Coordinates of C-alpha atoms in Angstrom, one line a residue:
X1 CA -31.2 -9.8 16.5
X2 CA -27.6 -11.1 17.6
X3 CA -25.2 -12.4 15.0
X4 CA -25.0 -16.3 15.5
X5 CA -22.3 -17.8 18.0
X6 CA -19.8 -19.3 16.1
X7 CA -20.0 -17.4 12.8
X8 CA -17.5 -15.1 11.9
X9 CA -18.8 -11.7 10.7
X10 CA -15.4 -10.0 9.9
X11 CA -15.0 -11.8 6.2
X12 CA -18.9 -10.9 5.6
X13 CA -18.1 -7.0 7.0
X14 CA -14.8 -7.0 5.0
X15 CA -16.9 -7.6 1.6
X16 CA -19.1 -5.6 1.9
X17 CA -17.1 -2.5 3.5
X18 CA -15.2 -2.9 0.3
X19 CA -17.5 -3.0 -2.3
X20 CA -19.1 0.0 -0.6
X21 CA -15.8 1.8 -0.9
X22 CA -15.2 0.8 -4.3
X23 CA -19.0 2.1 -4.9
X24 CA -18.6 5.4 -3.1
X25 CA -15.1 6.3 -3.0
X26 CA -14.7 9.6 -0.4
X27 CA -12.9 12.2 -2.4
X28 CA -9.0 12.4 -1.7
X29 CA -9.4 16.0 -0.5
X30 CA -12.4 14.9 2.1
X31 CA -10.9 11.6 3.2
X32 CA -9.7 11.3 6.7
X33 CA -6.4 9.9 5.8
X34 CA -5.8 13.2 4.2
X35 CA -5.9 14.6 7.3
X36 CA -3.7 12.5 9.3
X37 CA -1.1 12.9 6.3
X38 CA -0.8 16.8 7.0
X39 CA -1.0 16.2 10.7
X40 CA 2.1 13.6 10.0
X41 CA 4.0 16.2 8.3
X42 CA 3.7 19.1 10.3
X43 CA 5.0 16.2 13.4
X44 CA 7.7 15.0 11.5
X45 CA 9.4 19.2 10.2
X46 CA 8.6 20.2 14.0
X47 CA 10.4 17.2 15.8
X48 CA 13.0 16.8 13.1
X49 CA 14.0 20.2 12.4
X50 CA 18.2 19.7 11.9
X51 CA 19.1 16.4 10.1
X52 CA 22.4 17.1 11.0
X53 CA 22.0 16.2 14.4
X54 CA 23.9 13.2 16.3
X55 CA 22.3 9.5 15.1
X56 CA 21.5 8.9 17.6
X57 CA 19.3 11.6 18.6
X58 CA 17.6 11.0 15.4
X59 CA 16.6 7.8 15.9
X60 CA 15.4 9.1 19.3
X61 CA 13.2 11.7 18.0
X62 CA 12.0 9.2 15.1
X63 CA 10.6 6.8 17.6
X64 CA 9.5 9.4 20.0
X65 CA 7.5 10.9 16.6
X66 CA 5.9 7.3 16.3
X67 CA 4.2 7.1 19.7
X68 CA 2.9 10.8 19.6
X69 CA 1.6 10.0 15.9
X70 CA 0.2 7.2 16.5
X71 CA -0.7 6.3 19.9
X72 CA -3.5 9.5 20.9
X73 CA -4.9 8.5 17.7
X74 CA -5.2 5.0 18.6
X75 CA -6.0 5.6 21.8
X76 CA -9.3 8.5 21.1
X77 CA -10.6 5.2 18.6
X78 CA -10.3 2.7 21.4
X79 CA -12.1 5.4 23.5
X80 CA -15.0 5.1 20.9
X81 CA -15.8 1.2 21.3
X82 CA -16.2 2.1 25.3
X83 CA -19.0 4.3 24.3
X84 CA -20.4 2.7 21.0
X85 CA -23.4 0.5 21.0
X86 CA -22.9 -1.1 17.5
X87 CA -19.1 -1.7 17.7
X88 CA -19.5 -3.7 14.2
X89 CA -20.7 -0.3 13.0
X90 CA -17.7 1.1 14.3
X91 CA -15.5 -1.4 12.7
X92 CA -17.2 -0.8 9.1
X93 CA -16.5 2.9 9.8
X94 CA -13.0 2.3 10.4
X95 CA -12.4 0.1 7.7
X96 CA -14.1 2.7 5.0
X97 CA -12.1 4.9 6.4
X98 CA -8.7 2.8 6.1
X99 CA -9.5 2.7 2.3
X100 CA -8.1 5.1 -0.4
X101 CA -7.8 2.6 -3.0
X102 CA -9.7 3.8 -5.9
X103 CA -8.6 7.6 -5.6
X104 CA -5.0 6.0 -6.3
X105 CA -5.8 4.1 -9.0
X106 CA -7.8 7.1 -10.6
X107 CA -4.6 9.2 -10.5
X108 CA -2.7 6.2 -12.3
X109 CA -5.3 6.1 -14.7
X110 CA -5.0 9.8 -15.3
X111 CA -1.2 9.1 -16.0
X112 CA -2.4 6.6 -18.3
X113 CA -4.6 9.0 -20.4
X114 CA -2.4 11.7 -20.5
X115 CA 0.8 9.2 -21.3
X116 CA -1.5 8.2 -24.3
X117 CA -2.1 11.6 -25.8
X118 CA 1.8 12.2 -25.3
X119 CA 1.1 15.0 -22.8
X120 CA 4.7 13.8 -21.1
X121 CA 4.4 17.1 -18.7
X122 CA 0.8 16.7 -17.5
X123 CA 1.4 13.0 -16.9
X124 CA 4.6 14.0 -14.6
X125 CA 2.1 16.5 -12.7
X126 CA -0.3 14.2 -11.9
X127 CA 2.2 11.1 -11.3
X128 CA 3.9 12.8 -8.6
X129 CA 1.2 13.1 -5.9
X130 CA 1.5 8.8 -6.0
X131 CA 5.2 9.1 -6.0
X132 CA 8.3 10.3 -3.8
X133 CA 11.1 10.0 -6.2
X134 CA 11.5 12.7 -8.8
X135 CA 9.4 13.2 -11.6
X136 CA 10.9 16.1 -13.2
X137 CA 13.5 14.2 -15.8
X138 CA 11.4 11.1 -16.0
X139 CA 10.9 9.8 -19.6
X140 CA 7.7 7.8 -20.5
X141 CA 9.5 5.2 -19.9
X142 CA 10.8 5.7 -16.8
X143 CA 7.4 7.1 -15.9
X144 CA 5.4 4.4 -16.7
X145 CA 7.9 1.8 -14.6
X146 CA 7.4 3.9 -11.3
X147 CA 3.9 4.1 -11.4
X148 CA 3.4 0.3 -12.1
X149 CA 6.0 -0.2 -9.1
X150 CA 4.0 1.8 -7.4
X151 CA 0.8 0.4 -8.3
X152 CA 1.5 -3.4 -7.4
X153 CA 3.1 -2.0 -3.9
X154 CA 0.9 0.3 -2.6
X155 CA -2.0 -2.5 -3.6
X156 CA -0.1 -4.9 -1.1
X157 CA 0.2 -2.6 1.7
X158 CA -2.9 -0.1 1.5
X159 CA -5.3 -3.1 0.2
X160 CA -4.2 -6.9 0.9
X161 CA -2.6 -5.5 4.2
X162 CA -5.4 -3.9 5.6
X163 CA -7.7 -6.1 4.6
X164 CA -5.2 -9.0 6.6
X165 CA -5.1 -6.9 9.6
X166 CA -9.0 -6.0 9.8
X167 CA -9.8 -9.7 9.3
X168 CA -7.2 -10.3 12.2
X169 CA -7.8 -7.7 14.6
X170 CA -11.4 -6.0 13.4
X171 CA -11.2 -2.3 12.5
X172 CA -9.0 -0.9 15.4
X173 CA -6.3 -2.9 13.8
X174 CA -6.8 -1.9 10.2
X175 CA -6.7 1.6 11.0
X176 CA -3.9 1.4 13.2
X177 CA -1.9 -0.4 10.4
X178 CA -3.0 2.1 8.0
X179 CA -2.3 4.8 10.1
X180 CA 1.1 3.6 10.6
X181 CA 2.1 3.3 6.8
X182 CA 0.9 6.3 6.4
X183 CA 3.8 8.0 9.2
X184 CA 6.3 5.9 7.2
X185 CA 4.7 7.4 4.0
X186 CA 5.4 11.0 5.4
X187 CA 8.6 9.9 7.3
X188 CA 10.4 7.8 4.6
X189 CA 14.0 7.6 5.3
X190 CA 14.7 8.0 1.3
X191 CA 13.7 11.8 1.5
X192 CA 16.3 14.4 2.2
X193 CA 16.4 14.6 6.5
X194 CA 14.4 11.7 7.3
X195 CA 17.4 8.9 6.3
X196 CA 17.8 8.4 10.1
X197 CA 14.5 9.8 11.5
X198 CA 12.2 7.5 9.8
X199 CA 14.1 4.0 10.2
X200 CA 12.5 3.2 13.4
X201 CA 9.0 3.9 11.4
X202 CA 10.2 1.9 8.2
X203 CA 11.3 -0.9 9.8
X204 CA 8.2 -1.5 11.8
X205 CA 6.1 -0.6 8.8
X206 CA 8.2 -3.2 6.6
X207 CA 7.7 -6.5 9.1
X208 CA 3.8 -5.3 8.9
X209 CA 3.3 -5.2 5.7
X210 CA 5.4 -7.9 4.6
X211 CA 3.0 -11.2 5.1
X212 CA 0.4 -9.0 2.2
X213 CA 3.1 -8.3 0.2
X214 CA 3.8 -12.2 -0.1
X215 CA 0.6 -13.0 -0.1
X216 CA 0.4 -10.6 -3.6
X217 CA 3.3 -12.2 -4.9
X218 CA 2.1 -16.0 -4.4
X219 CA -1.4 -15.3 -6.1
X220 CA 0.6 -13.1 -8.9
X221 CA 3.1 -16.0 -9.2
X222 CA 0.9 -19.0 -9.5
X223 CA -1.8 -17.1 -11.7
X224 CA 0.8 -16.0 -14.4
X225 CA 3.7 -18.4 -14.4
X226 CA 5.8 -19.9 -11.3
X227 CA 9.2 -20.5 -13.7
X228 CA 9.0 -17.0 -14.9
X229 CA 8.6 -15.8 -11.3
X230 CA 11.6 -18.0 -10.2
X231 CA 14.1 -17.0 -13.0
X232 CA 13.7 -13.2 -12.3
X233 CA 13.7 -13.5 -8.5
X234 CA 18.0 -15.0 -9.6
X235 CA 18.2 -11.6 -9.9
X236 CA 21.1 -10.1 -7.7
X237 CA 18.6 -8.1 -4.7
X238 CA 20.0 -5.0 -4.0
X239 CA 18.5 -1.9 -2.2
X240 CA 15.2 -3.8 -2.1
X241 CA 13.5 -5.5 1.1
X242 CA 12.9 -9.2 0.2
X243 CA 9.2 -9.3 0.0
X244 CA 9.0 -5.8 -2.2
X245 CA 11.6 -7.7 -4.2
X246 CA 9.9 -10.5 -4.9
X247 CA 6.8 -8.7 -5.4
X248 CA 8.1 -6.7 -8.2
X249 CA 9.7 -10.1 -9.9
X250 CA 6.3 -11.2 -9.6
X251 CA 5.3 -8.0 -11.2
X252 CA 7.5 -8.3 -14.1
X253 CA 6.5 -11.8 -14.9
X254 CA 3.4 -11.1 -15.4
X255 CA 3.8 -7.8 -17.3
X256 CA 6.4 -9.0 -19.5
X257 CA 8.4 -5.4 -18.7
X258 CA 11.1 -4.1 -17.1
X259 CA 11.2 -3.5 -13.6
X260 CA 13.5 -2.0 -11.0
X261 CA 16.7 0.0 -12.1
X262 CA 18.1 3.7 -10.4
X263 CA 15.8 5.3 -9.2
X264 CA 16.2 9.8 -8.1
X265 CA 15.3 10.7 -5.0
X266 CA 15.0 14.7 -4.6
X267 CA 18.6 14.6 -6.2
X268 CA 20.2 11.6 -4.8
X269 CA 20.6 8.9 -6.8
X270 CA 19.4 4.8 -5.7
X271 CA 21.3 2.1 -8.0
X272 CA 18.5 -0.8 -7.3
X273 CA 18.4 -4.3 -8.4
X274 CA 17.3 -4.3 -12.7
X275 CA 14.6 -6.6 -12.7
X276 CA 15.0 -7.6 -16.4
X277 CA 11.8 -8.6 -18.3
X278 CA 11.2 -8.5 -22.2
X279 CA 10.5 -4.7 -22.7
X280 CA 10.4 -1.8 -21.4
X281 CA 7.1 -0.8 -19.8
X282 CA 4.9 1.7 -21.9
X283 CA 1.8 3.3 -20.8
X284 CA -0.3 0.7 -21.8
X285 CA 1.7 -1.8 -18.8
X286 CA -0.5 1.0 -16.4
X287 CA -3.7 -0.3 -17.4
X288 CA -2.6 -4.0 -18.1
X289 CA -1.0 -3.9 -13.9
X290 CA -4.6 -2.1 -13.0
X291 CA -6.3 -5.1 -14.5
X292 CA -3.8 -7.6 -13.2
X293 CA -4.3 -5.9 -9.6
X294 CA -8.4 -6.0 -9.9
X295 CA -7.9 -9.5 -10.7
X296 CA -6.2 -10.3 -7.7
X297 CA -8.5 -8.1 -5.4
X298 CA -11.5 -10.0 -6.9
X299 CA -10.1 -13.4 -6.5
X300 CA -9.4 -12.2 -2.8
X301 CA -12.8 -11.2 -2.0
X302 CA -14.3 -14.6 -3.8
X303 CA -11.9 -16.4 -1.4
X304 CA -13.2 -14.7 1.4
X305 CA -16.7 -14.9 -0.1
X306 CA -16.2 -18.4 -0.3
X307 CA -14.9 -19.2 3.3
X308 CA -18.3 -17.2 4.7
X309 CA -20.5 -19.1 2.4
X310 CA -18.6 -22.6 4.0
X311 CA -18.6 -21.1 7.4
X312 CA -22.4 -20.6 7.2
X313 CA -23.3 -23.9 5.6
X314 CA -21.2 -25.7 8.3
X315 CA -23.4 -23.8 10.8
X316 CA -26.4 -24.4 9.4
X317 CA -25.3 -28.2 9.8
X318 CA -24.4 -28.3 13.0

């Protein structure tokens, strides 16, 4: 039976991919993105080896690491809709496999836990697989901010973004967006040797990723206060990209905490933009920005819900 001309299946597909992967999370240790993270690794010590090479031979390198990264990879999934007789299959399977959601929040919710029973040491352990800055001196505090910054970013580009991109391109797209963020995961120019040799990465990975990141920050804005939004976003930006900026004002305002501030990377230090808010986050600021953040997801998916449901009665009509 053929899907009906003029009804769009990729909102319908994207619902129910997600609830499945919400349902059946893969385990981090089996998921495919796992895989590609290692692979991204071992690419990025073999073609960037001295750091104190010219510039521009490191931006070279970076953005000859890019196409090797990611174009066989895209190219072997392309290979697979030439072959495949169920390509919306296909683009399920690549969407599941674009997801990782729920085994991040299940690490910040161990961070949570072990925040609560004052286990400062475990909760560093177990916060540091979500998080490239150093963990080693962080106080509960400080802790509990990076994870929440964390938490509303990594939602934007690893949910909302692909997501964005599967409903405009199908599932080649989502997992070549995916695939991309996770390079400029491996590569980021904020780790000791990749400051030139993951820009060309970053930057591409920013421009992606910036329409979801908006996108958070309107829904988060108008659901918990436009003026508070606004009076934080007067905040000087510094050391931020606009949208992860305004994301994080967002954030704030509807937290009621802290955000932004230094931040330690290996042992370099970042003086960022203080986002001020009325406290300091605490542990419980984890859970309240998981709630905030399955909030938004499900308002997401009754949107899209919605717009099938339209799209269907409207062809019934007709």
């Amino acid at each position: 039976m053929a899907w009906p001309d003029g009804l769009a299946v990729y909102p319908l597909l994207l619902l129910v991919t997600l609830l499945a992967a919400r349902l059946l999370p893969l385990p981090a240790a089996y998921h495919p993105l796992t895989a590609f993270r290692y692979f991204a690794r071992s690419l990025g010590n073999k073609v960037n080896p001295d750091p104190g090479r010219a510039k521009g031979q490191q931006y070279i390198s970076g953005s000859l690491a890019l196409l090797v990264g990611w174009l066989p990879a895209m190219a072997l999934l392309y290979s697979l809709y030439q072959f495949s007789e169920l390509p919306l299959v296909l683009d399920a399977l690549l969407l599941f496999c674009s997801l990782d959601w729920q085994s991040r929040r299940n690490q910040a919710l161990q961070v949570y836990h072990s925040l609560q029973r004052n286990q400062l040491s475990l909760a560093r352990e177990q916060a540091q697989p979500l998080l490239l800055r150093n963990c080693s001196k962080l106080t509960a505090m400080g802790l509990s901010k990076a994870v929440i910054e964390n938490l509303l970013l990594q939602s934007a580009k690893q949910l909302i973004g692909v997501g964005c991109f599967f409903l405009l391109g199908g599932g080649l797209a989502a997992i070549g967006y995916r695939l991309l963020q996770q390079l400029q995961q491996q590569w980021n120019p904020k780790q000791d040797g990749y400051q030139l040799f993951g820009r060309p990465t970053a930057v591409i990975a920013m421009l992606l990723s910036s329409l979801p990141m908006l996108l958070s920050t309107s829904f988060i804005a108008l659901q918990h206060g436009v003026l508070r939004f606004y009076r934080r976003s007067k905040t000087t930006r510094h050391r931020f990209s606009r949208p992860a900026f305004y994301l994080l004002c967002a954030g704030s305002a509807a937290l009621r905490c802290d955000l932004g501030g230094p931040v330690y990377y290996s042992e370099t230090k970042y003086r960022r933009s203080r986002i001020a808010g009325q406290r300091p986050p605490g542990a419980a600021d984890i859970k309240a920005c998981l709630r905030l953040l399955g909030f938004l997801h499900l308002y997401l998916m009754l949107l899209t819900g919605s717009f099938s449901l339209l799209q269907f009665a409207w062809w019934l009509a007709n």
